[in-house]
């Protein structure tokens, strides 16, 4: 059975908008991932340590027959292929970050995978792009997306002007 999933994309190194667009193209090419919708790209000030470049963020909706673990592995392979080296520390800058936000209505809590993404409710750069493509969404265990958004000011988040 295919599952409806939401994936957050982020980059703040090596041409961030290009990195995010390339990752969207890769998602569209992946054999077991069927991309359905993609938000606009947004620019956002870094959350976490200051002194790193602004991020470009977006959210994608896809259908997949992959299990949550297999989807995570596929996304991590894409991060590595786009030059991600896991040495910048947990909150450091990165050329590409792909996070599973939601996997159908599942709640998963294992050492390497937590779904819904545990910090999504505090992240304007996740909630606003997500709302753009799925305004009626219910977040398992957390309630309507609309309400999370209401409690999370956009704080410098702005859609990229793509002319
Ligand atoms: N800050 C923003 N604005 N966007 C991100 O994608 C992002 N990703 C991260 C941390 C370092 C928490 N900050 C971020 O991993």
Coordinates of N, CA and C and ligand atoms in Angstrom, one line a residue:
X1 N 0.8 -1.2 0.0 CA 0.0 0.0 0.0 C 0.9 1.3 0.0
X2 N 0.6 2.2 -0.9 CA 1.3 3.4 -0.9 C 0.9 4.3 0.3
X3 N 1.9 5.0 0.8 CA 1.6 5.9 1.9 C 1.8 7.3 1.4
X4 N 1.0 8.2 1.9 CA 1.2 9.7 1.6 C 2.2 10.2 2.7
X5 N 3.3 10.8 2.2 CA 4.3 11.3 3.1 C 4.6 12.8 2.8
X6 N 5.2 13.5 3.8 CA 5.6 14.8 3.6 C 7.1 14.9 4.0
X7 N 7.9 15.6 3.1 CA 9.3 15.7 3.3 C 9.7 17.2 3.4
X8 N 10.5 17.5 4.4 CA 11.0 18.9 4.4 C 12.4 19.0 3.8
X9 N 12.6 20.0 3.0 CA 13.9 20.2 2.4 C 14.5 21.5 2.9
X10 N 15.8 21.5 3.2 CA 16.5 22.6 3.6 C 18.0 22.6 3.2
X11 N 18.5 23.9 2.9 CA 19.9 24.0 2.5 C 20.4 25.4 2.9
X12 N 21.6 25.5 3.3 CA 22.2 26.8 3.5 C 23.6 26.9 3.1
X13 N 24.0 26.0 2.2 CA 25.4 26.0 1.7 C 25.4 25.7 0.2
X14 N 26.5 26.2 -0.5 CA 26.7 25.7 -1.9 C 25.6 26.0 -2.8
X15 N 25.0 27.2 -2.8 CA 23.9 27.5 -3.7 C 22.6 26.9 -3.2
X16 N 22.1 27.3 -2.1 CA 21.0 26.6 -1.4 C 19.7 26.5 -2.3
X17 N 19.4 27.5 -3.1 CA 18.1 27.3 -3.9 C 18.4 26.2 -5.0
X18 N 19.5 26.2 -5.5 CA 19.9 25.1 -6.5 C 19.9 23.8 -5.9
X19 N 20.4 23.7 -4.7 CA 20.4 22.4 -3.9 C 19.0 21.9 -3.7
X20 N 18.1 22.8 -3.3 CA 16.7 22.4 -3.0 C 16.0 22.0 -4.3
X21 N 16.3 22.7 -5.4 CA 15.6 22.4 -6.7 C 16.2 21.0 -7.2
X22 N 17.5 20.8 -7.0 CA 18.1 19.6 -7.5 C 17.5 18.4 -6.7
X23 N 17.3 18.6 -5.4 CA 16.7 17.5 -4.5 C 15.3 17.2 -4.9
X24 N 14.5 18.3 -5.3 CA 13.1 18.1 -5.8 C 13.2 17.2 -7.1
X25 N 14.1 17.6 -7.9 CA 14.2 16.8 -9.2 C 14.6 15.3 -8.9
X26 N 15.5 15.1 -7.9 CA 15.9 13.8 -7.6 C 14.7 13.0 -7.0
X27 N 13.9 13.7 -6.1 CA 12.7 13.0 -5.6 C 11.8 12.6 -6.7
X28 N 11.7 13.5 -7.7 CA 10.8 13.2 -8.8 C 11.2 12.0 -9.7
X29 N 12.5 11.7 -9.6 CA 13.1 10.6 -10.4 C 13.2 9.3 -9.6
X30 N 13.1 9.4 -8.3 CA 13.3 8.2 -7.5 C 12.2 7.2 -7.9
X31 N 12.6 5.9 -8.1 CA 11.6 4.9 -8.7 C 10.4 4.7 -7.7
X32 N 10.6 4.7 -6.4 CA 9.5 4.3 -5.6 C 8.9 5.5 -4.8
X33 N 9.2 6.7 -5.3 CA 8.7 7.9 -4.7 C 7.9 8.7 -5.8
X34 N 6.7 8.9 -5.6 CA 5.9 9.6 -6.6 C 5.5 11.0 -6.0
X35 N 6.2 12.0 -6.5 CA 6.0 13.3 -6.1 C 4.7 13.9 -6.5
X36 N 3.9 14.4 -5.6 CA 2.6 14.9 -5.9 C 2.5 16.4 -5.9
X37 N 3.1 17.1 -4.9 CA 3.0 18.5 -4.8 C 4.3 19.0 -4.1
X38 N 4.7 20.2 -4.5 CA 5.9 20.9 -3.9 C 5.5 22.3 -3.6
X39 N 5.9 22.8 -2.4 CA 5.6 24.2 -2.1 C 6.6 25.1 -2.8
X40 N 6.3 26.4 -2.7 CA 7.3 27.3 -3.2 C 8.6 27.2 -2.3
X41 N 9.7 27.8 -2.8 CA 10.9 27.8 -2.0 C 10.8 29.1 -1.1
X42 N 11.2 28.9 0.1 CA 11.2 30.0 1.1 C 12.6 30.3 1.6
X43 N 12.9 31.6 1.9 CA 14.1 31.9 2.6 C 13.8 32.1 4.0
X44 N 14.7 31.6 4.9 CA 14.5 31.7 6.4 C 15.8 31.9 7.1
X45 N 15.7 32.8 8.1 CA 16.9 33.0 9.0 C 17.2 31.7 9.7
X46 N 18.5 31.4 10.0 CA 18.8 30.1 10.6 C 18.2 30.0 12.0
X47 N 17.6 28.9 12.3 CA 17.2 28.6 13.7 C 18.4 27.8 14.2
X48 N 18.7 28.1 15.5 CA 19.9 27.5 16.1 C 21.1 28.4 16.0
X49 N 22.3 27.9 16.0 CA 23.5 28.8 16.1 C 23.4 29.9 15.0
X50 N 23.6 31.2 15.4 CA 23.7 32.3 14.5 C 25.0 32.2 13.8
X51 N 25.2 33.1 12.8 CA 26.5 33.2 12.1 C 26.6 32.1 11.0
X52 N 25.5 31.5 10.7 CA 25.5 30.7 9.5 C 24.5 31.3 8.5
X53 N 24.7 31.0 7.2 CA 23.9 31.7 6.2 C 22.4 31.3 6.3
X54 N 21.5 32.2 5.7 CA 20.1 31.9 5.7 C 19.9 30.6 5.0
X55 N 18.7 30.0 5.3 CA 18.3 28.7 4.7 C 17.3 29.0 3.5
X56 N 17.3 28.0 2.6 CA 16.2 27.9 1.7 C 15.5 26.6 2.1
X57 N 14.2 26.8 2.2 CA 13.3 25.6 2.7 C 12.2 25.4 1.8
X58 N 11.7 24.2 1.7 CA 10.5 23.8 1.0 C 9.9 22.5 1.6
X59 N 8.7 22.2 1.2 CA 8.1 20.9 1.6 C 7.5 20.2 0.4
X60 N 7.7 18.9 0.3 CA 7.1 18.1 -0.8 C 6.1 17.1 -0.2
X61 N 5.1 16.8 -1.0 CA 4.2 15.7 -0.7 C 4.4 14.6 -1.8
X62 N 4.5 13.4 -1.3 CA 4.7 12.3 -2.2 C 4.0 11.0 -1.7
X63 N 3.8 10.1 -2.7 CA 3.3 8.8 -2.3 C 4.4 7.8 -2.5
X64 N 4.5 6.9 -1.6 CA 5.6 5.9 -1.7 C 5.2 4.6 -1.2
X65 N 5.8 3.6 -1.8 CA 5.6 2.2 -1.3 C 6.7 1.8 -0.4
X66 N 7.7 2.7 -0.2 CA 8.8 2.4 0.7 C 8.3 2.4 2.2
X67 N 8.9 1.6 3.0 CA 8.7 1.7 4.4 C 9.3 3.0 5.0
X68 N 8.9 3.4 6.2 CA 9.5 4.6 6.7 C 11.1 4.5 6.8
X69 N 11.6 3.3 7.2 CA 13.0 3.1 7.2 C 13.7 3.2 5.9
X70 N 13.0 2.6 4.9 CA 13.6 2.6 3.5 C 13.5 4.0 2.9
X71 N 12.5 4.7 3.2 CA 12.4 6.1 2.8 C 13.5 7.0 3.4
X72 N 13.7 6.8 4.7 CA 14.8 7.5 5.4 C 16.1 7.2 4.7
X73 N 16.4 5.9 4.4 CA 17.6 5.5 3.8 C 17.8 6.2 2.4
X74 N 16.7 6.2 1.7 CA 16.7 6.8 0.3 C 17.0 8.3 0.4
X75 N 16.4 9.0 1.4 CA 16.7 10.4 1.6 C 18.1 10.7 2.0
X76 N 18.6 9.8 2.9 CA 20.0 10.0 3.4 C 21.0 9.8 2.2
X77 N 20.7 8.9 1.3 CA 21.5 8.7 0.2 C 21.5 9.9 -0.7
X78 N 20.4 10.6 -0.8 CA 20.3 11.8 -1.6 C 21.1 12.9 -0.9
X79 N 21.0 13.0 0.4 CA 21.8 14.0 1.1 C 23.3 13.8 0.8
X80 N 23.7 12.6 0.9 CA 25.2 12.3 0.7 C 25.6 12.6 -0.7
X81 N 24.7 12.2 -1.7 CA 25.0 12.5 -3.1 C 25.1 14.0 -3.4
X82 N 24.4 14.8 -2.5 CA 24.5 16.2 -2.7 C 25.5 16.9 -1.8
X83 N 26.5 16.1 -1.4 CA 27.7 16.6 -0.7 C 27.5 16.8 0.8
X84 N 26.5 16.2 1.4 CA 26.4 16.3 2.9 C 27.4 15.5 3.6
X85 N 28.2 16.2 4.4 CA 29.2 15.5 5.3 C 28.7 15.7 6.7
X86 N 28.5 14.6 7.4 CA 27.9 14.8 8.8 C 29.0 15.1 9.8
X87 N 29.6 16.3 9.6 CA 30.6 16.7 10.6 C 30.3 18.1 11.1
X88 N 29.3 18.8 10.5 CA 29.1 20.2 10.9 C 28.3 20.3 12.3
X89 N 28.2 19.1 12.9 CA 27.4 19.2 14.2 C 25.9 19.1 13.9
X90 N 25.2 18.9 14.9 CA 23.7 18.7 14.7 C 23.0 19.9 14.2
X91 N 23.5 21.1 14.6 CA 22.8 22.3 14.2 C 23.6 23.1 13.2
X92 N 24.6 22.5 12.6 CA 25.5 23.2 11.7 C 24.9 23.4 10.3
X93 N 25.6 24.2 9.5 CA 25.1 24.5 8.1 C 25.3 23.2 7.3
X94 N 24.4 23.1 6.3 CA 24.5 21.9 5.4 C 24.0 22.2 4.0
X95 N 24.6 21.5 3.0 CA 24.1 21.7 1.6 C 22.8 21.1 1.4
X96 N 22.4 20.0 2.2 CA 21.0 19.5 1.9 C 20.6 18.7 3.2
X97 N 19.4 19.0 3.6 CA 18.8 18.3 4.7 C 17.4 17.9 4.2
X98 N 17.1 16.6 4.3 CA 15.8 16.0 4.0 C 15.2 15.3 5.2
X99 N 14.1 15.8 5.7 CA 13.5 15.2 6.9 C 12.1 14.7 6.5
X100 N 11.8 13.5 7.0 CA 10.5 13.0 6.9 C 9.6 13.7 8.0
X101 N 8.6 14.5 7.6 CA 7.7 15.1 8.5 C 6.6 14.2 9.0
X102 N 6.0 13.6 8.0 CA 4.8 12.8 8.2 C 4.9 11.6 7.3
X103 N 4.4 10.4 7.8 CA 4.3 9.2 7.0 C 2.9 8.7 7.3
X104 N 2.0 8.9 6.4 CA 0.6 8.6 6.5 C 0.1 9.1 7.9
X105 N -0.6 8.3 8.7 CA -1.0 8.8 10.0 C -0.2 8.1 11.1
X106 N 1.0 7.7 10.7 CA 1.8 6.9 11.6 C 2.5 7.7 12.6
X107 N 2.7 7.1 13.8 CA 3.6 7.7 14.8 C 4.7 6.7 15.1
X108 N 5.9 7.1 14.9 CA 7.1 6.2 15.0 C 8.1 6.9 15.9
X109 N 8.6 6.1 16.8 CA 9.6 6.6 17.8 C 10.7 5.5 17.9
X110 N 11.7 5.6 17.1 CA 12.9 4.7 17.2 C 14.1 5.6 17.3
X111 N 15.2 5.0 17.7 CA 16.4 5.9 17.9 C 16.8 6.7 16.7
X112 N 16.6 6.2 15.4 CA 17.0 7.0 14.3 C 15.8 7.6 13.5
X113 N 14.6 7.4 14.0 CA 13.5 8.0 13.2 C 12.3 8.3 14.1
X114 N 11.9 9.6 14.1 CA 10.8 10.0 14.9 C 9.8 10.7 13.9
X115 N 8.6 10.2 13.9 CA 7.5 10.7 13.0 C 6.2 10.8 13.8
X116 N 5.5 11.9 13.8 CA 5.8 13.1 13.1 C 7.2 13.7 13.6
X117 N 7.8 14.5 12.8 CA 9.1 15.1 13.1 C 8.9 15.9 14.4
X118 N 9.7 15.6 15.4 CA 9.5 16.1 16.8 C 9.6 17.6 16.9
X119 N 10.3 18.3 16.0 CA 10.4 19.7 16.2 C 9.6 20.5 15.1
X120 N 8.8 19.8 14.3 CA 8.1 20.5 13.2 C 7.1 21.6 13.7
X121 N 6.5 21.4 14.9 CA 5.5 22.4 15.4 C 6.1 23.7 15.7
X122 N 7.5 23.8 16.0 CA 8.1 25.1 16.3 C 8.7 25.7 15.1
X123 N 8.7 25.1 14.0 CA 9.4 25.6 12.8 C 8.6 26.2 11.8
X124 N 8.6 27.5 11.7 CA 7.8 28.2 10.7 C 8.3 27.8 9.3
X125 N 9.6 27.5 9.1 CA 10.1 27.2 7.8 C 9.6 25.8 7.3
X126 N 9.0 25.0 8.3 CA 8.3 23.8 7.9 C 6.8 24.0 7.8
X127 N 6.2 24.6 8.8 CA 4.7 24.7 8.9 C 4.1 25.5 7.7
X128 N 4.7 26.7 7.3 CA 4.1 27.5 6.3 C 4.2 26.9 4.9
X129 N 5.3 26.3 4.5 CA 5.3 25.6 3.2 C 4.4 24.4 3.2
X130 N 4.3 23.7 4.4 CA 3.4 22.5 4.5 C 2.0 23.0 4.3
X131 N 1.6 24.1 4.9 CA 0.3 24.6 4.8 C -0.1 25.0 3.4
X132 N 0.9 25.5 2.7 CA 0.7 25.9 1.3 C 0.2 24.7 0.5
X133 N 0.7 23.5 0.7 CA 0.4 22.3 -0.1 C -0.7 21.4 0.5
X134 N -0.9 21.6 1.8 CA -1.9 20.7 2.5 C -2.5 21.4 3.7
X135 N -3.4 22.4 3.4 CA -3.9 23.2 4.4 C -4.9 22.5 5.4
X136 N -5.4 21.4 5.0 CA -6.4 20.7 5.8 C -5.8 19.6 6.7
X137 N -4.4 19.5 6.7 CA -3.8 18.4 7.4 C -4.0 18.4 8.9
X138 N -4.1 17.1 9.4 CA -4.1 16.8 10.8 C -2.7 16.2 11.1
X139 N -2.1 16.7 12.1 CA -0.8 16.2 12.5 C -1.0 15.1 13.6
X140 N -0.7 13.9 13.4 CA -1.0 12.8 14.4 C -0.5 13.2 15.8
X141 N -1.4 13.2 16.7 CA -0.9 13.5 18.1 C -0.9 15.0 18.4
X142 N -1.0 15.9 17.4 CA -0.8 17.3 17.6 C -1.9 18.2 17.2
X143 N -2.9 17.6 16.4 CA -4.0 18.4 16.0 C -3.8 19.0 14.6
X144 N -4.8 20.0 14.3 CA -4.8 20.5 13.0 C -3.5 21.4 12.7
X145 N -3.0 21.3 11.5 CA -1.9 22.1 11.1 C -2.2 23.6 11.2
X146 N -3.4 23.9 10.9 CA -3.9 25.3 11.0 C -3.6 25.9 12.3
X147 N -3.9 25.1 13.4 CA -3.7 25.6 14.7 C -2.2 25.7 15.1
X148 N -1.4 24.8 14.7 CA 0.1 24.9 14.9 C 0.6 26.2 14.3
X149 N 0.1 26.4 13.1 CA 0.6 27.6 12.3 C 0.2 28.9 13.1
X150 N -1.0 28.9 13.6 CA -1.5 30.0 14.4 C -0.6 30.4 15.6
X151 N 0.0 29.3 16.2 CA 0.9 29.5 17.3 C 2.4 29.7 16.9
X152 N 2.7 29.8 15.7 CA 4.1 29.9 15.2 C 4.2 31.0 14.2
X153 N 4.6 32.2 14.7 CA 4.8 33.4 13.8 C 5.8 33.1 12.8
X154 N 5.7 33.7 11.6 CA 6.5 33.4 10.4 C 8.0 33.9 10.6
X155 N 8.3 34.8 11.5 CA 9.7 35.2 11.8 C 10.7 35.2 10.7
X156 N 10.4 36.2 9.8 CA 11.4 36.4 8.7 C 11.4 35.4 7.6
X157 N 10.4 34.5 7.6 CA 10.2 33.5 6.5 C 9.6 34.3 5.3
X158 N 10.3 34.1 4.2 CA 9.6 34.8 3.0 C 9.8 33.9 1.7
X159 N 8.7 33.8 0.9 CA 8.8 33.1 -0.3 C 9.9 33.7 -1.2
X160 N 10.6 32.8 -1.9 CA 11.6 33.3 -2.8 C 10.9 33.9 -4.0
X161 N 11.4 35.0 -4.4 CA 10.9 35.6 -5.7 C 11.5 34.9 -6.9
X162 N 10.7 34.1 -7.5 CA 11.3 33.3 -8.6 C 10.9 33.8 -10.0
X163 N 10.4 35.1 -10.0 CA 10.0 35.7 -11.2 C 9.2 34.8 -12.1
Ligands
LIG1 N1 17.0 26.9 10.2 C1 16.3 27.1 9.1 N2 15.8 28.4 8.9 N3 16.0 26.2 8.2 C2 16.4 24.9 8.3 O1 16.2 24.0 7.5 C3 17.2 24.6 9.5 N4 17.7 23.3 9.7 C4 18.3 23.0 10.8 C5 18.7 24.0 11.8 C6 20.2 24.0 12.1 C7 18.0 23.6 13.1 N5 18.2 25.3 11.5 C8 17.5 25.6 10.4 O2 18.7 21.7 10.9

